[in-house]
Coordinates of C-alpha atoms in Angstrom, one line a residue:
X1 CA -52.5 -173.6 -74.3
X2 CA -51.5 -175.7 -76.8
X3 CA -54.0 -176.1 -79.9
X4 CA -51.3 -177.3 -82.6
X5 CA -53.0 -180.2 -84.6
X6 CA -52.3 -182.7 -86.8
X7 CA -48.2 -184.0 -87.3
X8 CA -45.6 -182.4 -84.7
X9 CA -48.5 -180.5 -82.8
X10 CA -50.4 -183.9 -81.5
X11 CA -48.1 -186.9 -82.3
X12 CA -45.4 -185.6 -79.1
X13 CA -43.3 -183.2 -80.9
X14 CA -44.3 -180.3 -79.5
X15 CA -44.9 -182.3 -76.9
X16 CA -41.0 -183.5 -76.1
X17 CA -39.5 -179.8 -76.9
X18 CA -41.4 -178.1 -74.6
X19 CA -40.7 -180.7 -72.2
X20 CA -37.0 -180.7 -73.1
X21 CA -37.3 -177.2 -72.9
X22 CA -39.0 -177.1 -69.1
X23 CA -41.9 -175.3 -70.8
X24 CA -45.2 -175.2 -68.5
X25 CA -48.5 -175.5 -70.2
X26 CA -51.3 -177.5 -71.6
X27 CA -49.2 -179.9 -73.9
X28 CA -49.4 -183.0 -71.8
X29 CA -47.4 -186.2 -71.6
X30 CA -45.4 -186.8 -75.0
X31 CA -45.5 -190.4 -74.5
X32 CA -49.1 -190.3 -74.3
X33 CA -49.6 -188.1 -77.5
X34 CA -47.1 -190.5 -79.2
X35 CA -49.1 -193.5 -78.7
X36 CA -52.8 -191.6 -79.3
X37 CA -51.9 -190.5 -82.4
X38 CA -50.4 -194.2 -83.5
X39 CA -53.9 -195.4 -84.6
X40 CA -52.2 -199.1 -84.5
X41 CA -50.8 -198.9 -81.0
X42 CA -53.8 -197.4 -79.7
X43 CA -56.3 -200.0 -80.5
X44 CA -53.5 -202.7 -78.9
X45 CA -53.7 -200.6 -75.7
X46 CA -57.4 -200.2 -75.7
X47 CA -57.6 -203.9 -75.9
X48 CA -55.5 -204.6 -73.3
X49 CA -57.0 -202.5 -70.9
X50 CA -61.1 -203.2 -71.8
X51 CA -62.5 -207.1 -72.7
X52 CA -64.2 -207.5 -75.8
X53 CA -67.6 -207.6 -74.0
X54 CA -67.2 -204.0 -73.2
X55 CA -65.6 -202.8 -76.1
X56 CA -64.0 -204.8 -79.6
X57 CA -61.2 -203.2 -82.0
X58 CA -62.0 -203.8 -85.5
X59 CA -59.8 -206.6 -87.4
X60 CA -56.9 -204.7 -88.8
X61 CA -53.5 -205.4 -90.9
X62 CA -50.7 -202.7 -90.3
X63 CA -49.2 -202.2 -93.8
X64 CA -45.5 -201.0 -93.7
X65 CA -43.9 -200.0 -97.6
X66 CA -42.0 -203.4 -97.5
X67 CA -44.8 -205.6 -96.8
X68 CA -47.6 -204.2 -98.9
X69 CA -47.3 -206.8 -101.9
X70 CA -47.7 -209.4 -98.8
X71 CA -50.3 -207.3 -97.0
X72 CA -52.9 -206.3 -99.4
X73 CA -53.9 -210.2 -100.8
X74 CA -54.6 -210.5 -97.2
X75 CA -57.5 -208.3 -97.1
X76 CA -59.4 -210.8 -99.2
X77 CA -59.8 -213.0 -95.9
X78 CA -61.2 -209.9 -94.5
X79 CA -65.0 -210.9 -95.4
X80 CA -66.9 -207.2 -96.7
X81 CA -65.8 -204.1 -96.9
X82 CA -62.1 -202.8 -96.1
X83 CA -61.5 -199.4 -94.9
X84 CA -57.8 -197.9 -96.0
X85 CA -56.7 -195.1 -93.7
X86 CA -53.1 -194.0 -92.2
X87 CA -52.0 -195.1 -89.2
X88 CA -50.9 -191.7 -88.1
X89 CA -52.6 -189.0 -90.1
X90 CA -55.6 -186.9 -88.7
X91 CA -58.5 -185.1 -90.1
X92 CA -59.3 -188.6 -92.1
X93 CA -57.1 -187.7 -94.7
X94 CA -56.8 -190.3 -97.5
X95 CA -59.7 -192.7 -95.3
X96 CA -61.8 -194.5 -97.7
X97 CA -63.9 -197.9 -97.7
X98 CA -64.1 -200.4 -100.5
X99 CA -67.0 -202.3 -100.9
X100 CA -65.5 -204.8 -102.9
X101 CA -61.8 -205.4 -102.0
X102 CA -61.0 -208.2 -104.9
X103 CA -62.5 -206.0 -107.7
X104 CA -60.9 -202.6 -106.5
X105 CA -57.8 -203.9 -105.4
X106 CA -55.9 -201.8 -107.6
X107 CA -57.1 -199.3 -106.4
X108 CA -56.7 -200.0 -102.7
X109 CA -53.0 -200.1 -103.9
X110 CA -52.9 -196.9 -105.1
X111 CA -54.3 -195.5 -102.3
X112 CA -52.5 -197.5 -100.1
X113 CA -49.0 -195.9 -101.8
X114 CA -50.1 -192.2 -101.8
X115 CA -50.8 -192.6 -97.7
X116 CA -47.1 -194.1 -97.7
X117 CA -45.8 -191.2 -99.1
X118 CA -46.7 -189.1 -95.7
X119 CA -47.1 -192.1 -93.2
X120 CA -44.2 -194.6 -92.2
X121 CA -47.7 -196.9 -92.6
X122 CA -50.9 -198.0 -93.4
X123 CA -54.4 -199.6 -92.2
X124 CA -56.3 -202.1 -94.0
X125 CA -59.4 -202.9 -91.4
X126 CA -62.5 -203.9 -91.6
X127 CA -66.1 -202.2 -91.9
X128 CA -68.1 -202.6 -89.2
X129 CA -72.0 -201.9 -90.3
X130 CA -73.9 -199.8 -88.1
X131 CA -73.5 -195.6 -87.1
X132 CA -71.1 -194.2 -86.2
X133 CA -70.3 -192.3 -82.9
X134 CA -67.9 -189.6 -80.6
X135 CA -67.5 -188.6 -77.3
X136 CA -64.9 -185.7 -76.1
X137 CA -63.9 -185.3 -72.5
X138 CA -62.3 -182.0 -70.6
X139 CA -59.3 -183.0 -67.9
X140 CA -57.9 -180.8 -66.2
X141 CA -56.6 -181.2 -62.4
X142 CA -60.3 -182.1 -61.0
X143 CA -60.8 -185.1 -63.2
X144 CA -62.5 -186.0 -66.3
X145 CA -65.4 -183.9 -67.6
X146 CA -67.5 -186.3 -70.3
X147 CA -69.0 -184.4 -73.3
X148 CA -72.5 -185.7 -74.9
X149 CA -71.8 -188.2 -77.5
X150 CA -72.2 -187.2 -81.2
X151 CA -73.8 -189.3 -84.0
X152 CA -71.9 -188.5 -86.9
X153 CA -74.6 -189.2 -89.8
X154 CA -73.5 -189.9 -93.6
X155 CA -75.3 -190.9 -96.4
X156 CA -73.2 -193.9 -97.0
X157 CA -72.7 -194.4 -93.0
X158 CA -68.8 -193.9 -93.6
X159 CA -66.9 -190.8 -92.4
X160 CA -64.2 -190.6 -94.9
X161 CA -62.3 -187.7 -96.7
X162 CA -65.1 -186.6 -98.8
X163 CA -67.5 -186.2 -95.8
X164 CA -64.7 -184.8 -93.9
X165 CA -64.2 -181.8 -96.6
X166 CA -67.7 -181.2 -97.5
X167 CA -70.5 -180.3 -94.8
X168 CA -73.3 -181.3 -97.4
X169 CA -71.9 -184.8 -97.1
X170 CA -72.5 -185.3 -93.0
X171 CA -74.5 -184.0 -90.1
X172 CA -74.0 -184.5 -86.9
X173 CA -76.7 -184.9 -83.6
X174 CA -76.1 -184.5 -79.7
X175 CA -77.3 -188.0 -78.5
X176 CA -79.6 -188.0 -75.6
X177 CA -77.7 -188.4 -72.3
X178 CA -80.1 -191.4 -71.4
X179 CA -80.2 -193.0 -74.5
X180 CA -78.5 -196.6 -74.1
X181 CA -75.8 -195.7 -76.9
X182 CA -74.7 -193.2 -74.8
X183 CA -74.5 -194.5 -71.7
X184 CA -72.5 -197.4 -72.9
X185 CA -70.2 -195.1 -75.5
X186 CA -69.8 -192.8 -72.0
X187 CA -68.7 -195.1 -69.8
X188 CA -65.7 -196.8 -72.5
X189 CA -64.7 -193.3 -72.8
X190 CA -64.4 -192.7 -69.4
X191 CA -62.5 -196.0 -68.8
X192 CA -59.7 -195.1 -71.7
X193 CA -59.3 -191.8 -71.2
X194 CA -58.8 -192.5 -67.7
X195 CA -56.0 -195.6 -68.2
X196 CA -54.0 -193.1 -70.6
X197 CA -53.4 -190.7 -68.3
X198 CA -54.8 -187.2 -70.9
X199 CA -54.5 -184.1 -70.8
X200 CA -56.7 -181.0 -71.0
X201 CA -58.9 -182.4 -74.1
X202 CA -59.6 -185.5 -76.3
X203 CA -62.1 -187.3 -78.3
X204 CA -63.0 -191.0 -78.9
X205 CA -64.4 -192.3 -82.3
X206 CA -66.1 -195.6 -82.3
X207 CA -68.7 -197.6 -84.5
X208 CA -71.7 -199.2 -82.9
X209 CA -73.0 -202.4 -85.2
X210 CA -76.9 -203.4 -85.0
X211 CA -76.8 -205.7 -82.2
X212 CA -75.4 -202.6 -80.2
X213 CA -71.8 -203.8 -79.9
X214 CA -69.3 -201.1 -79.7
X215 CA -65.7 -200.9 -81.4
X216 CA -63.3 -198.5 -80.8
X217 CA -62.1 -196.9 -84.0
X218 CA -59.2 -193.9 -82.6
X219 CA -58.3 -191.1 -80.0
X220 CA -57.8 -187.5 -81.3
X221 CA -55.6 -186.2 -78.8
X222 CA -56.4 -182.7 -79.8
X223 CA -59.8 -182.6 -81.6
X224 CA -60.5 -179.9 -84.4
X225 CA -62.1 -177.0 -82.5
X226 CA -63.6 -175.5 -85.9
X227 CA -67.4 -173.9 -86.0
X228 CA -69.7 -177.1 -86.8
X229 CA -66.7 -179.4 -85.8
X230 CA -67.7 -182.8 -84.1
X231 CA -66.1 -181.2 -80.2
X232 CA -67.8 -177.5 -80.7
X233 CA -71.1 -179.7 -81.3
X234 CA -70.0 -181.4 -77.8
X235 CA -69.5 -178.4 -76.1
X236 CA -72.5 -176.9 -77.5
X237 CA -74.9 -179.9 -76.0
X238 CA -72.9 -179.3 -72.6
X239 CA -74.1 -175.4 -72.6
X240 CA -70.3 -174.4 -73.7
X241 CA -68.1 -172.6 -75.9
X242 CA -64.9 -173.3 -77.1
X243 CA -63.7 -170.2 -74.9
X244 CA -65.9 -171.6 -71.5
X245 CA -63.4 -174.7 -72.1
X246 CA -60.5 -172.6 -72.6
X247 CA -61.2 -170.7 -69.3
X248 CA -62.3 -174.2 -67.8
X249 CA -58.9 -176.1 -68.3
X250 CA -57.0 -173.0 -67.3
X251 CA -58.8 -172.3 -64.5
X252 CA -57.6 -175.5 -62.9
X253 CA -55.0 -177.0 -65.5
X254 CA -53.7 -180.5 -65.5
X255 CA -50.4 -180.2 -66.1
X256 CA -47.5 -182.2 -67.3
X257 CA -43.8 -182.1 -65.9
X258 CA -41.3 -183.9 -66.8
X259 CA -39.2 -186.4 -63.6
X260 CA -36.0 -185.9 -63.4
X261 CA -33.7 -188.4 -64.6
X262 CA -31.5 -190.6 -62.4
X263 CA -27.9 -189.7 -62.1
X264 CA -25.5 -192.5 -62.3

């Protein structure tokens, strides 16, 4: 079972070889991990497959290194707050939100360069006020299994890196199954996860403003599975541990193989 994260071991490296390499497991579709872990491309194919009465993608600006002295005098038109992320990095590594784009925009620069030296590019999108929320599903060859969604809960009501590296900074709660967030965060879930054809495991992130409109924020095609970790808290409000998944997807795994190509 494949439980590589982050670059190579979610982004369809590991993905490709052991399809190259006619390996049978739990690594799933390389096109599919490709285009999950592409934070950019996956909120243009969320879009495309869900109206914006259902579910809304934040307004974003994909920074590449030749176009950030363009790029970044564009987030002024972004009214409030900016978050700054990588397009392609997990764990929310270098993620941060600036209150005040204009005044810090020096240091939205800086932080913008550092994420290019490990990213081919960068986010600039906006803050959407309001909580913010996560749902993981289980897929294996009987269908989609949806986890309780997860209210991630910060201080500041932003999930950055500093909330990501210190427990003190966030907590987390297992939503009630009937509560109307939850329905509604349940049923998007659903509908993505099953238009991108997964595999075994994944979990959604989105925001939910005041007026209770939902936005999609990323996929994690293969979600941290560490004690207190957002998907261990899922599995724990289904009755389940990390090995009752294990055993679950195994027991009946959805597996990917590669077609064969056409000879010519």
């Amino acid at each position: 079972m494949n439980l590589l994260h982050g670059q190579f071991g979610e982004d369809g490296g590991i993905q490709w070889l052991a399809a190259l390499l006619g390996l049978k497991g739990t690594f799933g579709d390389p096109h599919v991990a490709s285009l999950t872990m592409n934070k950019h491309a996956m909120s243009l194919f969320v879009s495309s497959q869900l109206s914006p009465d259902i579910v809304r993608i934040p307004k974003t600006r994909l920074i590449k290194p030749k176009t950030v002295e363009h790029e970044i005098p564009i987030a002024n038109s972004i009214q409030g707050p900016v978050v700054v992320k990588p397009n392609s990095l997990g764990s929310s590594i270098l993620t941060e939100v600036f209150d005040d784009p204009v005044a810090l925009q020096d240091d939205m620069s800086e932080m913008i360069s550092e994420i290019l030296r490990y990213d081919r590019a960068a986010l600039l999108q906006e803050y959407i006020p309001g909580s913010e929320y996560s749902c993981g599903c289980i897929v294996n060859a009987s269908g989609i299994m949806l986890l309780p969604v997860v209210e991630i809960q910060t201080q500041r009501r932003f999930f950055g890196s500093k909330e990501k590296n210190c427990s003190d900074l966030y907590g987390l709660r297992v939503v009630d199954d009937s509560d109307p967030i939850s329905v509604k965060v349940k049923d998007i879930t659903n509908k993505i996860a099953g238009a991108v054809d997964l595999y075994n495991i994944a979990r959604f992130d989105f925001r939910v403003n005041d007026e209770s409109e939902v936005y999609f924020l990323e996929c994690n095609y293969l979600p941290g599975l560490g004690t207190g970790g957002i998907f261990p808290t899922m599995l724990q409000g289904a009755g389940m541990t990390v090995i009752d998944m294990i055993a679950y997807i195994l027991n009946s795994p959805n597996l990917f193989g590669a077609k064969d190509h056409i000879r010519v």
